[in-house]
Coordinates of C-alpha atoms and ligand atoms in Angstrom, one line a residue:
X25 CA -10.5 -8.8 -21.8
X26 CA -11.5 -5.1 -22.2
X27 CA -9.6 -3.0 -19.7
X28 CA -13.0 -2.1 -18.0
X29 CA -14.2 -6.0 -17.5
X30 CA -10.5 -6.5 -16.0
X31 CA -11.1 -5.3 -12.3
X32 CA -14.5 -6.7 -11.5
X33 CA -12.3 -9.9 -13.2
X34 CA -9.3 -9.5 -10.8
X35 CA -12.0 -9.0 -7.5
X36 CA -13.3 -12.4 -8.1
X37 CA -9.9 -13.5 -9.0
X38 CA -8.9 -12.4 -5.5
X39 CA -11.6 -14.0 -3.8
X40 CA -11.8 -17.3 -5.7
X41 CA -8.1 -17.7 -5.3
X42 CA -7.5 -16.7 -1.0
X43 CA -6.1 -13.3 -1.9
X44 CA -8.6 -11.1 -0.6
X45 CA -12.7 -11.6 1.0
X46 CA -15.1 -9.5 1.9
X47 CA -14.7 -8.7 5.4
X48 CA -17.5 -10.9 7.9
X49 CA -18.8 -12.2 4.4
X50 CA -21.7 -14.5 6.1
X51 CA -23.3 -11.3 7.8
X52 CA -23.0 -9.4 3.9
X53 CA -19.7 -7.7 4.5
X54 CA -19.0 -4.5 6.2
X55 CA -18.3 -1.7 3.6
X56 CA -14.7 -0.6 2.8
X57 CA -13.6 -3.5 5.3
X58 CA -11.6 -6.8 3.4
X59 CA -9.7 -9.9 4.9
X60 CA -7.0 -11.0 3.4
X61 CA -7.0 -15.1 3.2
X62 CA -4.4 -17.4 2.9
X63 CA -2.2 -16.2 -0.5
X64 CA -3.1 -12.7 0.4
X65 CA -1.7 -12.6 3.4
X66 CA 1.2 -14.1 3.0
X67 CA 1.7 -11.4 -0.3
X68 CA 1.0 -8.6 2.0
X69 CA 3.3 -9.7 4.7
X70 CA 6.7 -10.3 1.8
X71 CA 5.5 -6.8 0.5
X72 CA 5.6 -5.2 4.1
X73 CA 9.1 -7.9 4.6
X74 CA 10.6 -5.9 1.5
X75 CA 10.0 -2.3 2.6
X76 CA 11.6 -3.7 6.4
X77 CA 14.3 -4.7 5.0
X78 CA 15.2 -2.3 2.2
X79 CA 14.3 0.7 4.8
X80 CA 16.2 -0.5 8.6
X81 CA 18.6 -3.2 7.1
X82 CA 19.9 -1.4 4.2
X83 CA 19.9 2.0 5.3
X84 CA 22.6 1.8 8.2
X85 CA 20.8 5.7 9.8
X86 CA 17.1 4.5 9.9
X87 CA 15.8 2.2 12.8
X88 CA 12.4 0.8 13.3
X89 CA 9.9 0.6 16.0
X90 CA 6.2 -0.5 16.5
X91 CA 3.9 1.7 18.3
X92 CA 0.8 1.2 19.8
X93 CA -2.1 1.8 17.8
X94 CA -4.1 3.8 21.1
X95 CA -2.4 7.2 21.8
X96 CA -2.7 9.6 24.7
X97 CA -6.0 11.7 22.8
X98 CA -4.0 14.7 23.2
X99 CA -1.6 13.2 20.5
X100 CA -3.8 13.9 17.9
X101 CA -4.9 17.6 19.4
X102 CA -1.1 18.5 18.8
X103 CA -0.7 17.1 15.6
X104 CA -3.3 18.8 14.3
X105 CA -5.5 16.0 13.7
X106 CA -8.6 16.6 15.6
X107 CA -9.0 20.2 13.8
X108 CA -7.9 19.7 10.2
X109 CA -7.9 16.2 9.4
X110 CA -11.5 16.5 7.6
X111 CA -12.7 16.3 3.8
X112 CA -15.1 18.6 2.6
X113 CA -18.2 16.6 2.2
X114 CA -21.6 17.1 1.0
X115 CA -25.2 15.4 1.4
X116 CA -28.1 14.8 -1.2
X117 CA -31.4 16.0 0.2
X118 CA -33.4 13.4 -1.4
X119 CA -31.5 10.2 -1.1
X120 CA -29.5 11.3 2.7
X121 CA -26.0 10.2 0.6
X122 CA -23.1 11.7 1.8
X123 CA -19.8 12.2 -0.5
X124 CA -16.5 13.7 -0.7
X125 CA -16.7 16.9 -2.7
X126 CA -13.6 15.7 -4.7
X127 CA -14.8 12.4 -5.8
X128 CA -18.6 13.9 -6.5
X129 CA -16.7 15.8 -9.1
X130 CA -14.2 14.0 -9.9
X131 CA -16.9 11.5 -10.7
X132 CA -18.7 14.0 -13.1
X133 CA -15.3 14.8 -14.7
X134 CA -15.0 10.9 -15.5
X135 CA -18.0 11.0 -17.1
X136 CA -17.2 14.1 -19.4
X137 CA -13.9 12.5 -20.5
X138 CA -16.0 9.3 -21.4
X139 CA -18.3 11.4 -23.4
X140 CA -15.6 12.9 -25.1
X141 CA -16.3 16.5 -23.6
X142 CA -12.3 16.4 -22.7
X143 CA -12.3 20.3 -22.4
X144 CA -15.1 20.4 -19.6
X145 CA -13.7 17.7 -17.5
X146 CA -10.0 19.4 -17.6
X147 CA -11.8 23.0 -16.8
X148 CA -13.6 21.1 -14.2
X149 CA -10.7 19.6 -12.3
X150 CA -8.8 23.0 -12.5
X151 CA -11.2 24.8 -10.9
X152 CA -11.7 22.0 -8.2
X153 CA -8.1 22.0 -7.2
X154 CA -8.0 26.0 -7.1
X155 CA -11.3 25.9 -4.7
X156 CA -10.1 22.8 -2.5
X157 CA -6.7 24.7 -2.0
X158 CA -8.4 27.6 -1.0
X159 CA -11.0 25.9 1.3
X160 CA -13.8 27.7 -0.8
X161 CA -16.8 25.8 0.2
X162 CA -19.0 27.8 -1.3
X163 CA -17.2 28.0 -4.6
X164 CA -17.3 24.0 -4.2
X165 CA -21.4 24.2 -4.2
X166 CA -21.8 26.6 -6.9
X167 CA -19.5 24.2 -9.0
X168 CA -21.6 21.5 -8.4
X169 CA -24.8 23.2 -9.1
X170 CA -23.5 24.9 -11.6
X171 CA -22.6 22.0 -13.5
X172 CA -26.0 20.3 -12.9
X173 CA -24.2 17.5 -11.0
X174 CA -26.7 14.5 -9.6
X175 CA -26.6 12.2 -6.5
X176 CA -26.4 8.6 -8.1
X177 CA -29.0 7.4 -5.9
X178 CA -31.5 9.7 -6.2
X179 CA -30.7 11.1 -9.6
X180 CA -31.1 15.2 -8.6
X181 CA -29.6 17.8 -8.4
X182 CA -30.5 18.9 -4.4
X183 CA -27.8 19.5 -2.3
X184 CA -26.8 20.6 1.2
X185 CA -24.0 23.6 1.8
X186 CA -20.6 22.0 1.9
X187 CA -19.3 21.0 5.0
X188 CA -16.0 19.7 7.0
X189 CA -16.4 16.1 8.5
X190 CA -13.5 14.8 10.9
X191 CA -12.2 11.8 9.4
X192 CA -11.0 9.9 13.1
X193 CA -12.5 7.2 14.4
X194 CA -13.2 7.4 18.7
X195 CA -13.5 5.1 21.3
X196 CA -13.7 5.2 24.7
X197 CA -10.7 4.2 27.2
X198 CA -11.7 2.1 30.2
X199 CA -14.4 -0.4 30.9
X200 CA -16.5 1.6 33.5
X201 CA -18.7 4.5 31.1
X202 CA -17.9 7.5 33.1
X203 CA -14.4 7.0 33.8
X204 CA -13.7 6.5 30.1
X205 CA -11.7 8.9 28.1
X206 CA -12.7 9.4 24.7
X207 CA -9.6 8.2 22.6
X208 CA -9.0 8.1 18.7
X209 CA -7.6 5.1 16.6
X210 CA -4.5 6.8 14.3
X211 CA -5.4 8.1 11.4
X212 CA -1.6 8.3 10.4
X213 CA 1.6 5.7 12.2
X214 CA 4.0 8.9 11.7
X215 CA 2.3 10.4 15.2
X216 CA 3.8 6.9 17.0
X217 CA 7.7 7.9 15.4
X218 CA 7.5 11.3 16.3
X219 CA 6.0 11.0 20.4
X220 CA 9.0 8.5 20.4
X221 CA 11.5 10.8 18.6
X222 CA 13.6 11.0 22.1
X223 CA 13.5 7.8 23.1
X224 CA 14.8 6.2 19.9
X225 CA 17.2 9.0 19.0
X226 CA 18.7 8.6 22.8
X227 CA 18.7 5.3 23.1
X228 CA 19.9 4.4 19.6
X229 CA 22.5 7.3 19.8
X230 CA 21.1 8.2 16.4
X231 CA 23.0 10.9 14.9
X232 CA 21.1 13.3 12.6
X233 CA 20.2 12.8 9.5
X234 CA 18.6 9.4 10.7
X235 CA 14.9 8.1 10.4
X236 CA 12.5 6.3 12.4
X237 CA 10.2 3.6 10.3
X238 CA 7.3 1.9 11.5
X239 CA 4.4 -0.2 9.6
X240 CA 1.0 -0.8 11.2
X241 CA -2.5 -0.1 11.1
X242 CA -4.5 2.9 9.9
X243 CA -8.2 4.0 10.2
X244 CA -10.6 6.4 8.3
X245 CA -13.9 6.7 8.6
X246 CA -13.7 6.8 4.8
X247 CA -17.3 8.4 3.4
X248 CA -16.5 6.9 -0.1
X249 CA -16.1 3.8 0.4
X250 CA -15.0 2.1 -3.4
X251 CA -12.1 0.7 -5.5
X252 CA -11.9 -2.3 -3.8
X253 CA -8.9 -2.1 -1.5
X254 CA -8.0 0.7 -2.7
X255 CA -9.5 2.7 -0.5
X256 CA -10.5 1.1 3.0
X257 CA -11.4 2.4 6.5
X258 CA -9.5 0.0 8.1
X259 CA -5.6 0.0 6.1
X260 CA -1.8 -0.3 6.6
X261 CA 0.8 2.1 6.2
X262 CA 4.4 1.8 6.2
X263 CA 6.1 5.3 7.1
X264 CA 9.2 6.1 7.7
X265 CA 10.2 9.7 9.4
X266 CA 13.5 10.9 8.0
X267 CA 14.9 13.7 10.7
X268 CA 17.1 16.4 9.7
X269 CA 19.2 19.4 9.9
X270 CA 16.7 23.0 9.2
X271 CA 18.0 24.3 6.3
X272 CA 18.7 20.3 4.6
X273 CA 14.6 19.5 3.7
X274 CA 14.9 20.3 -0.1
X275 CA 17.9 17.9 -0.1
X276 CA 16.5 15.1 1.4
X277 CA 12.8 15.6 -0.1
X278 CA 14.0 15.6 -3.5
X279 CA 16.3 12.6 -2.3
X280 CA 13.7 10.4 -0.9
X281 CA 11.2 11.5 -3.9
X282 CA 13.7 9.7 -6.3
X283 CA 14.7 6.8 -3.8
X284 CA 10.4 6.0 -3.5
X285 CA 10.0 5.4 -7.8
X286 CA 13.0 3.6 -7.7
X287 CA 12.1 1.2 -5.0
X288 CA 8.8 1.0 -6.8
X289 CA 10.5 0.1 -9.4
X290 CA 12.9 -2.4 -7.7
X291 CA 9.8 -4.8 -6.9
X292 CA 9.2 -5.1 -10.5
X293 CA 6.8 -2.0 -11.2
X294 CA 7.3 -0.5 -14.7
X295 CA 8.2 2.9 -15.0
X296 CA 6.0 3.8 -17.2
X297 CA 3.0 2.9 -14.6
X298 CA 4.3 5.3 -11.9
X299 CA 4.6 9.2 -12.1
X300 CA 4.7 12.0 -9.5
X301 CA 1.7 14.4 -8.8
X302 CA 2.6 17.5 -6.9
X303 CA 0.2 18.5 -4.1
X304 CA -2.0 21.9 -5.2
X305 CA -3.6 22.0 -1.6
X306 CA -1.0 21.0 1.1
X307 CA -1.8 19.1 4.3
X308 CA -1.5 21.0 7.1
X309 CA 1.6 19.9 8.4
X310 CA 3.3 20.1 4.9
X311 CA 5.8 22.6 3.1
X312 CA 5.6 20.2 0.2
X313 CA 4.4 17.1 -0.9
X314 CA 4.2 15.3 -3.7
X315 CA 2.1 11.6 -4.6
X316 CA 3.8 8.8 -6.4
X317 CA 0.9 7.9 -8.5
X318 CA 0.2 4.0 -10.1
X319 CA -1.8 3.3 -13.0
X320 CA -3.9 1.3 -11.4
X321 CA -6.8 -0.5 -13.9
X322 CA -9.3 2.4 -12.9
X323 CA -7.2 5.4 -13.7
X324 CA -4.0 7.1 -11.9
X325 CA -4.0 7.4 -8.6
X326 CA -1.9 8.0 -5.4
X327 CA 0.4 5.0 -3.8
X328 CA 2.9 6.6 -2.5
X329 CA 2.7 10.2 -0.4
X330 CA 6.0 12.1 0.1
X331 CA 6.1 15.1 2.6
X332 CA 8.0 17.7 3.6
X333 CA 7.1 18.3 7.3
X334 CA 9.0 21.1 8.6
X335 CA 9.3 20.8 12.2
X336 CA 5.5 21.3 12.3
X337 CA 4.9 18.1 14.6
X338 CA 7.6 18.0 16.9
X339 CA 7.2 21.4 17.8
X340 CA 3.3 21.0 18.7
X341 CA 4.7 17.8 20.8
X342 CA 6.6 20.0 22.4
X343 CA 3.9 22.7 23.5
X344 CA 1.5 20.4 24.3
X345 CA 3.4 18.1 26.6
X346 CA 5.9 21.0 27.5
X347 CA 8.6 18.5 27.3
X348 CA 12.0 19.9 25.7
X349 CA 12.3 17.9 22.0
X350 CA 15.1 18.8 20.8
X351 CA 18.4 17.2 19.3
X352 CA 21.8 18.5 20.1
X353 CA 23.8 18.4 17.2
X354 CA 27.6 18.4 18.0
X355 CA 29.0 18.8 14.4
X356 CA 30.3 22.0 13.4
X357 CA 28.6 25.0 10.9
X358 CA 31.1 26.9 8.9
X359 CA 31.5 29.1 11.6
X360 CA 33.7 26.4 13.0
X361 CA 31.0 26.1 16.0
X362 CA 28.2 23.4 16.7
X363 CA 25.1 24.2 15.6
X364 CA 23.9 23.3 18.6
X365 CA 19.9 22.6 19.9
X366 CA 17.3 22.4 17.5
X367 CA 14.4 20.6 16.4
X368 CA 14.8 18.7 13.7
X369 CA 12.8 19.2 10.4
X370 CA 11.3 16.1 8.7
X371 CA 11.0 14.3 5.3
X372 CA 8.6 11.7 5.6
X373 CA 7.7 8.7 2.9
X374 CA 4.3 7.2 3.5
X375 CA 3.1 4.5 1.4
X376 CA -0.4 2.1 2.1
X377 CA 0.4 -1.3 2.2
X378 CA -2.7 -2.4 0.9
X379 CA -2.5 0.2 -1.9
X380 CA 0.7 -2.1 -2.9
X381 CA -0.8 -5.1 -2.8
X382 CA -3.2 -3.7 -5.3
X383 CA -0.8 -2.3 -7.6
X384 CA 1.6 -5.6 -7.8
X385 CA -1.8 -7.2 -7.8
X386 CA -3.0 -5.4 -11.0
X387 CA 0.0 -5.2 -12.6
X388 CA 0.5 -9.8 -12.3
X389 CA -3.1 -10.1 -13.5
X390 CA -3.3 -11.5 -16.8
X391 CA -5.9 -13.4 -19.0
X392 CA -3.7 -15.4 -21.9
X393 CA -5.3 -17.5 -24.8
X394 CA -3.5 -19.4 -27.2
X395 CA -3.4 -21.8 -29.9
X396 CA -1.7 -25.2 -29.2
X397 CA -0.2 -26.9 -32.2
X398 CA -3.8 -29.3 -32.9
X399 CA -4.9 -26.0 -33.7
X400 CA -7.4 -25.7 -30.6
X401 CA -7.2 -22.7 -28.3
X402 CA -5.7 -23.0 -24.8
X403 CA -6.0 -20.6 -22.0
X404 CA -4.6 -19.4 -18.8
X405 CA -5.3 -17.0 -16.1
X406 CA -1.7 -16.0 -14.7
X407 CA -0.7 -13.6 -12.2
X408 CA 2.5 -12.8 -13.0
X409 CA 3.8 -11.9 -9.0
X410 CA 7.5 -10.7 -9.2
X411 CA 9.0 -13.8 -7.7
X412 CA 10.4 -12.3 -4.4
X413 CA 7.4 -11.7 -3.3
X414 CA 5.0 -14.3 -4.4
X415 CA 3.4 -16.1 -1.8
X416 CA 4.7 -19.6 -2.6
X417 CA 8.1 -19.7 -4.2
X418 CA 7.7 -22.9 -5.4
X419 CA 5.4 -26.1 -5.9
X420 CA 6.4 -29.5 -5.7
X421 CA 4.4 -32.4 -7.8
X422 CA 4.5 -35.7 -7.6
X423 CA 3.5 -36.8 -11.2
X424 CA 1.3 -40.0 -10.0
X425 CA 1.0 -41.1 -6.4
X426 CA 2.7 -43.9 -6.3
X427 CA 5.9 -45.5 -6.8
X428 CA 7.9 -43.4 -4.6
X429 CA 7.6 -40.7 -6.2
X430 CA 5.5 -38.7 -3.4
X431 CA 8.4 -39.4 -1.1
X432 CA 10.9 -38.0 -3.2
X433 CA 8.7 -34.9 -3.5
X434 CA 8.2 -34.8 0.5
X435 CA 11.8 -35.0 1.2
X436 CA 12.3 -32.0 -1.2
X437 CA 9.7 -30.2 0.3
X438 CA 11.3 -30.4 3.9
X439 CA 14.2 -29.0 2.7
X440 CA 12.7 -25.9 1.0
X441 CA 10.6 -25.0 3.5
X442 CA 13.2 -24.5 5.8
X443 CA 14.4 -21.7 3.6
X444 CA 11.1 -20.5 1.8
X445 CA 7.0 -21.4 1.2
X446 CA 6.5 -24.3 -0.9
X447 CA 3.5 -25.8 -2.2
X448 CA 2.6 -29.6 -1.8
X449 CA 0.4 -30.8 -4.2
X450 CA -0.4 -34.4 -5.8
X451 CA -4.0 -34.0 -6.6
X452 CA -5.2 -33.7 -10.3
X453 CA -3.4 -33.7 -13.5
X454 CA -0.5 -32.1 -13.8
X455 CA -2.1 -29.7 -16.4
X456 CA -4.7 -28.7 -14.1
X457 CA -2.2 -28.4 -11.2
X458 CA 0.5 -26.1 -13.3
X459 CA -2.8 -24.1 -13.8
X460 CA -3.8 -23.7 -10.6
X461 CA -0.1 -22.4 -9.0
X462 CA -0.3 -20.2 -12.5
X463 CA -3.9 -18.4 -11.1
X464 CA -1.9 -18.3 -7.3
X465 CA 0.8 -16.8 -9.2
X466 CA 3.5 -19.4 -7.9
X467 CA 6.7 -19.0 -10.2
X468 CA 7.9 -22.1 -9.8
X469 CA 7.0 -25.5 -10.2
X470 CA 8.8 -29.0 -10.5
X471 CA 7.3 -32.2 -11.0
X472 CA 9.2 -35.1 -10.1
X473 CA 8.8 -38.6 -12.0
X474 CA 10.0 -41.7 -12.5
X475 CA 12.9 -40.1 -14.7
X476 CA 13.6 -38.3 -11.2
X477 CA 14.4 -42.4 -9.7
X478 CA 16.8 -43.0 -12.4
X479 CA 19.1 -39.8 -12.6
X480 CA 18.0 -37.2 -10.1
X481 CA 17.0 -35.0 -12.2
X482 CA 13.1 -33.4 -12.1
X483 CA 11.4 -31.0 -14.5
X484 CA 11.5 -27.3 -13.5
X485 CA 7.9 -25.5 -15.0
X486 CA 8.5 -21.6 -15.2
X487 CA 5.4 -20.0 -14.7
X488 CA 6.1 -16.6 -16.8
X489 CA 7.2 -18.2 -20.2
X490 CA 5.6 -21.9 -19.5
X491 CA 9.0 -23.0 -20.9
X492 CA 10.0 -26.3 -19.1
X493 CA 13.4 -27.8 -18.8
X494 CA 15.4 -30.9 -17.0
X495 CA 17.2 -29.7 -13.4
X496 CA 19.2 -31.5 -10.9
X497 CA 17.0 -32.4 -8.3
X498 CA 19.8 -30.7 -6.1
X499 CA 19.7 -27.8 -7.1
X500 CA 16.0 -26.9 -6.9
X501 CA 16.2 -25.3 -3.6
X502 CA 19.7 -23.5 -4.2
X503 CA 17.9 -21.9 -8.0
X504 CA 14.5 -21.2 -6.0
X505 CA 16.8 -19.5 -3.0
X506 CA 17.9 -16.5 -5.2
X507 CA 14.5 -15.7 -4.9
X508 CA 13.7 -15.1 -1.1
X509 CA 13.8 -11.6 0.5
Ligands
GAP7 N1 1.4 10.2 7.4 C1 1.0 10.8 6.2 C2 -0.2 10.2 5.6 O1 -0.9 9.5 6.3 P1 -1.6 10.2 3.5 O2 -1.3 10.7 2.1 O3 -2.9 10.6 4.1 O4 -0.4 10.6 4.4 C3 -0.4 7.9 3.1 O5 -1.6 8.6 3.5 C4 -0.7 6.7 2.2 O6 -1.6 5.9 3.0 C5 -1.4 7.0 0.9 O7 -0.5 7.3 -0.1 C6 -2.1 5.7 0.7 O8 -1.3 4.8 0.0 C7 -2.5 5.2 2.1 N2 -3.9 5.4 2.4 C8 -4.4 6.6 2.9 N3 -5.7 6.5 3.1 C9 -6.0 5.2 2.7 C10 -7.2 4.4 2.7 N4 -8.4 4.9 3.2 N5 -7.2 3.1 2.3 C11 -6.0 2.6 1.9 N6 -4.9 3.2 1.9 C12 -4.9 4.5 2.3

């Protein structure tokens, strides 16, 4: 299939398959809102498993917590949040559509490239990023007028002055209206790590460099709501706050920049999907940052961030809630003396766990056709989930319902699903069945038959190469095993 047909393609794929619905489907959705159903879910929650573990298990100095989604509002006044944390956004007269001044032109840039007018859409996006980094609104306008770009609903060319719009959703504390206390839902996790910087570093006796990691639930108040899940108002991020001596931050930002790809790459991304994108126009906590960018199937975009925060956020924690936060650090500077208080400076590694989900998602998707040895053509819709992560491991068919062969299967099935998910399924031809754990993306299948009474042995289906071959029926759950996270 054309690359352009293959995401509208994968979207129903997700849907038809319990990846990923429309969220409140029966009332028409709610924009930029999805549910993930039974196989997505379960994806999600191995991805989010794999980051855990590779992040507080393996990495002896980095702990995790879970913080409340509801902060104290002044949380967000410190961080910076409540002033800065706004696109530049601007409306179309005619059709009252509002858009994010990036993605307007972004959109037009697109649209040059396609033409073949490569020249104007690189020109274009240079000048963008100079304007954005200089918060030149009005340069932003005359770019877009300049260029003659139109609304897509109303088709002209009438626009409003650019303006900032604050990107946090509020709510209000309390059940009784004027007692409530206007509250925000986090835009960002990393605020939860850092109010808790003291508690975890005292309590865990954490000794700098160490980080804090936490995954959890994100909102946006998104204006451009598209891509799928690419881009949602309701998301999950999994961030990790890496603490450490002033002076150390190029260190361990070029450190954690290289560590990111390569986990990327450890869960079966290619590297020649991924690439780094240095930030032009800095948040305004940042010294540095830099995006790990996927290839997803409409164009390169950000899945990873990695920022340099200075001590930017502690620090404004500590003025606004005038406690001291500060680390005492005991070991000794060359001066043979301990370079005593300080607050620390921090490397931070913020990736969306939805954005992941999309990317391994992409990446497994494949449409496969074929000619069998009669000569007629055969296909198969695969996803081709790296098997650590794949929502079953393993299915287990019975090749006919009868004869005891269902009860051999049910036996092996409480064994492995003590250790792992497997699937149970005696429905349907076999053909149809190895098709459907192909479209879930299960890796493994084994069907057991009445070869299976004779010598214990079952066939073992491989979902990647289709290449079957005869197994102990022992050693199903022991090869499948090697395979959990
Ligand atoms: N704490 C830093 C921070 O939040 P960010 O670059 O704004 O940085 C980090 O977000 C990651 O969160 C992004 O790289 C992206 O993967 C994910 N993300 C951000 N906004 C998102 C959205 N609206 N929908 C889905 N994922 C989003």
């Amino acid at each position: 299939m054309a690359e352009a047909n293959i995401f509208p393609a994968l979207i129903a794929h997700c849907k038809e398959y319990g990846y990923i619905f429309p969220s409140s489907e029966i009332y028409d959705g709610l924009s930029a809102v999805y549910d993930y159903g039974q196989n997505g879910a379960q994806l999600k929650k191995n991805i989010r498993d794999y980051w855990w573990k590779s992040m507080t298990q393996l990495n002896e100095n980095i702990v995790g917590i879970d913080a409340a989604i509801f902060m104290h509002p002044t949380t967000w006044k410190a961080s910076g949040h409540v002033d800065n944390f706004s696109d530049p956004m601007i409306d179309n007269k005619d059709s009252n559509k509002r858009y994010r001044v990036d993605h307007l032109i972004e959109g037009f840039a697109e649209e040059q490239l396609a033409k073949g007018n490569t020249q104007l859409a690189n020109d274009t996006i240079c000048e963008m990023e100079k304007l954005l980094a200089a918060d030149d609104f009005a340069g932003l306008k005359k770019l877009i007028d300049d260029n003659k770009i139109k609304c897509s609903v109303s088709g002209t060319c009438n626009w409003t002055e650019v303006r900032q719009f604050n990107l946090m959703f509020s709510t209000e504390l309390g059940s009784v209206a004027e007692d409530a206390n206007t509250i925000y839902l986090r835009p960002e996790t990393a605020q939860g790590i850092f109010v808790n910087f003291l508690n975890v570093q005292k309590t865990g006796r954490m000794k700098i460099p160490f980080g804090i990691a936490q995954t959890g639930k994100a909102f946006r108040n998104e204006i451009v709501a598209r891509q799928f899940i690419f881009r949602m108002r309701e998301f999950e991020q999994m961030e990790m706050q890496f603490f450490v001596r002033p002076g150390t931050e190029d260190h361990w930002y070029n450190y954690w920049k290289a560590e990111r790809i390569k986990w990327h790459e450890s869960l079966g991304v290619p590297a020649t999907k991924l690439r780094y994108h240095d930030h032009i126009k800095l948040a305004h906590y940042a010294k540095a940052a830099v995006d790990i960018e996927f290839e997803f199937p409409f164009g390169w975009k950000e899945l990873e961030g990695v920022h340099s925060r200075t001590d930017f956020d502690l620090k404004q924690h500590q003025e606004f809630s005038k406690k001291k936060i500060q680390y005492f650090d005991n070991d000794l500077n060359e001066s043979g003396k301990p370079y005593g208080n300080y607050i620390p400076f921090v490397v931070e590694t913020s990736v969306g766990l939805d954005r992941l989900v999309l990317t391994i998602l992409s990446m497994a998707y494949e449409e496969q056709k074929w000619n069998k040895e009669d000569g007629t053509e055969d296909s198969r819709i695969v996803l081709k989930i790296p098997a650590k992560i794949a929502p079953y491991k393993l299915a287990i068919l019975p090749l006919i319902k009868k004869d005891g062969l269902p009860d051999i299967a049910k036996k092996l099935l409480d064994e492995c699903k003590q250790c792992f998910h497997a699937f149970y399924e005696e429905k349907d031809s076999i053909g149809k069945r190895y098709r459907r754990m192909d479209a879930i993306g299960t890796p493994f299948c084994v069907t057991i038959d009445h070869q299976t009474k004779e010598d214990n042995t079952v066939t073992i289906r491989y979902r990647d190469s289709m290449k079957q071959e005869r197994i102990a029926l022992a050693d199903v759950k022991k090869i499948v095993e090697q395979y959990t996270i």
